[in-house]
């Protein structure tokens, strides 16, 4: 099922002390507790070190989550250097869980960002040309204070997010002065917001630019604590099952949901204005509330390989390494030079379904890691399937949304392939096309998928009819 881990990482990396423009920064260390729906899931540590002509920012994060009854622990670390105006110069990012590790580093030179990505023993290089100044996510509020942003005005900056390895747009707004109590102490703070990937983080910043508290969807709170507070109570952290926490119960019991061909539902309590929901499977019958009709076709198309249309969905990405030799070799071994697109997709689907063990996994999903470890949840299945399809010459993308299992809807990931038309595929369930209980909310790379998290924990669903 779809996890919130990626966005939790991204939101925590926004958190940092933000010194005012007239504050001399030499050395700062700040500990924070990380809470999800008021329950502690971990802590973060941020350190700032001022050197002669640059700053160094270190953001370490530790989270403990239970997924389908199994405890998962993740550790991530971001080290970034900036110039004295906080523009990004270089970075190192690492992520580790029980069975997965991911490392990336990069630097900016002559308006060019070069990134090296290391996963499953291989190294890939990504080069991006920059047209404006880019700031690491962790320093965005600091930049707002240094530049003396005015209240009630929107400011836009370019930010680099290490969790998705992309430069993204960030909107910053100072709201008002506000009295707030944190850990039984009153502060008069500046309330401000940072919006990225259509999700807004609200933070309270003191007169020296120190962020004391932050709130983000889905029900995430990051609050400054002493070192002892941040590190305490680790035994209580593992009690949260993140998959169950964000599931959506419904009153209607659907027998044999994997065979469903038609579904009509109402989705309540969500802002869907930025979502690309309608497609050849999903029809919007009404907005506010959103009523969807999902129909699964009786027959599906095919095409001869390779397919040259939709080239943007044939390209490799940092996490979908479809140009890697191991991915290409595995794809060739699976498809056996099959030229009928539908037959090739079916072979890849069957192989992923049969060879990737189903288990909840805390990871930043990487196709190479999944190919090596042969296990994971829906994210790992979808990303490996996408890589194998693209390596075969089949345009493929990832869909995220909801799926019905055991009288609940869970957040989930699956795929679409293009064979003269888009066809849905679910390698976790071994389906092509998918059943009608798949409610798509977004599609694309990790940054597009991230937008779903702004409604996590808010949605309710009524099933109107099915067959």
Coordinates of N, CA and C in Angstrom, one line a residue, residues 305 335 340-350 385 389 394 417 419 425 432:
X305 N 6.2 -3.5 -30.7 CA 7.4 -2.9 -30.1 C 8.5 -2.7 -31.0
X335 N 11.0 -10.8 -21.5 CA 10.2 -10.7 -22.7 C 10.6 -11.6 -23.9
X340 N 5.0 -8.2 -29.7 CA 3.6 -7.8 -29.4 C 3.6 -7.1 -28.0
X341 N 3.2 -5.9 -28.0 CA 3.3 -5.1 -26.8 C 2.5 -5.7 -25.6
X342 N 1.3 -6.1 -25.9 CA 0.4 -6.7 -24.9 C 1.0 -7.9 -24.2
X343 N 1.5 -8.8 -25.1 CA 2.2 -10.0 -24.6 C 3.4 -9.7 -23.8
X344 N 4.2 -8.7 -24.2 CA 5.4 -8.3 -23.5 C 5.0 -7.8 -22.1
X345 N 4.0 -6.9 -22.0 CA 3.5 -6.3 -20.8 C 3.1 -7.5 -19.8
X346 N 2.3 -8.4 -20.4 CA 1.9 -9.5 -19.6 C 3.0 -10.3 -19.0
X347 N 4.0 -10.6 -19.8 CA 5.2 -11.3 -19.3 C 5.9 -10.5 -18.1
X348 N 6.1 -9.2 -18.3 CA 6.7 -8.4 -17.3 C 5.8 -8.4 -16.0
X349 N 4.5 -8.2 -16.2 CA 3.6 -8.2 -15.1 C 3.7 -9.5 -14.3
X350 N 3.6 -10.7 -15.0 CA 3.6 -12.0 -14.3 C 5.0 -12.2 -13.6
X385 N 8.4 -2.5 -12.1 CA 7.6 -2.7 -13.3 C 7.8 -1.6 -14.4
X389 N 9.5 -2.1 -18.1 CA 8.7 -1.7 -19.3 C 9.4 -0.7 -20.1
X394 N 8.4 0.2 -23.8 CA 7.0 0.3 -23.5 C 6.8 1.6 -22.6
X417 N 0.5 1.6 -18.8 CA 1.3 1.4 -20.0 C 0.6 1.9 -21.2
X419 N -0.2 1.4 -25.0 CA -0.2 0.5 -26.2 C -1.2 1.1 -27.2
X425 N -2.3 -1.3 -15.1 CA -1.6 -2.6 -14.7 C -1.3 -2.5 -13.2
X432 N -4.2 -6.9 -15.1 CA -4.2 -6.0 -16.3 C -5.5 -6.3 -17.1

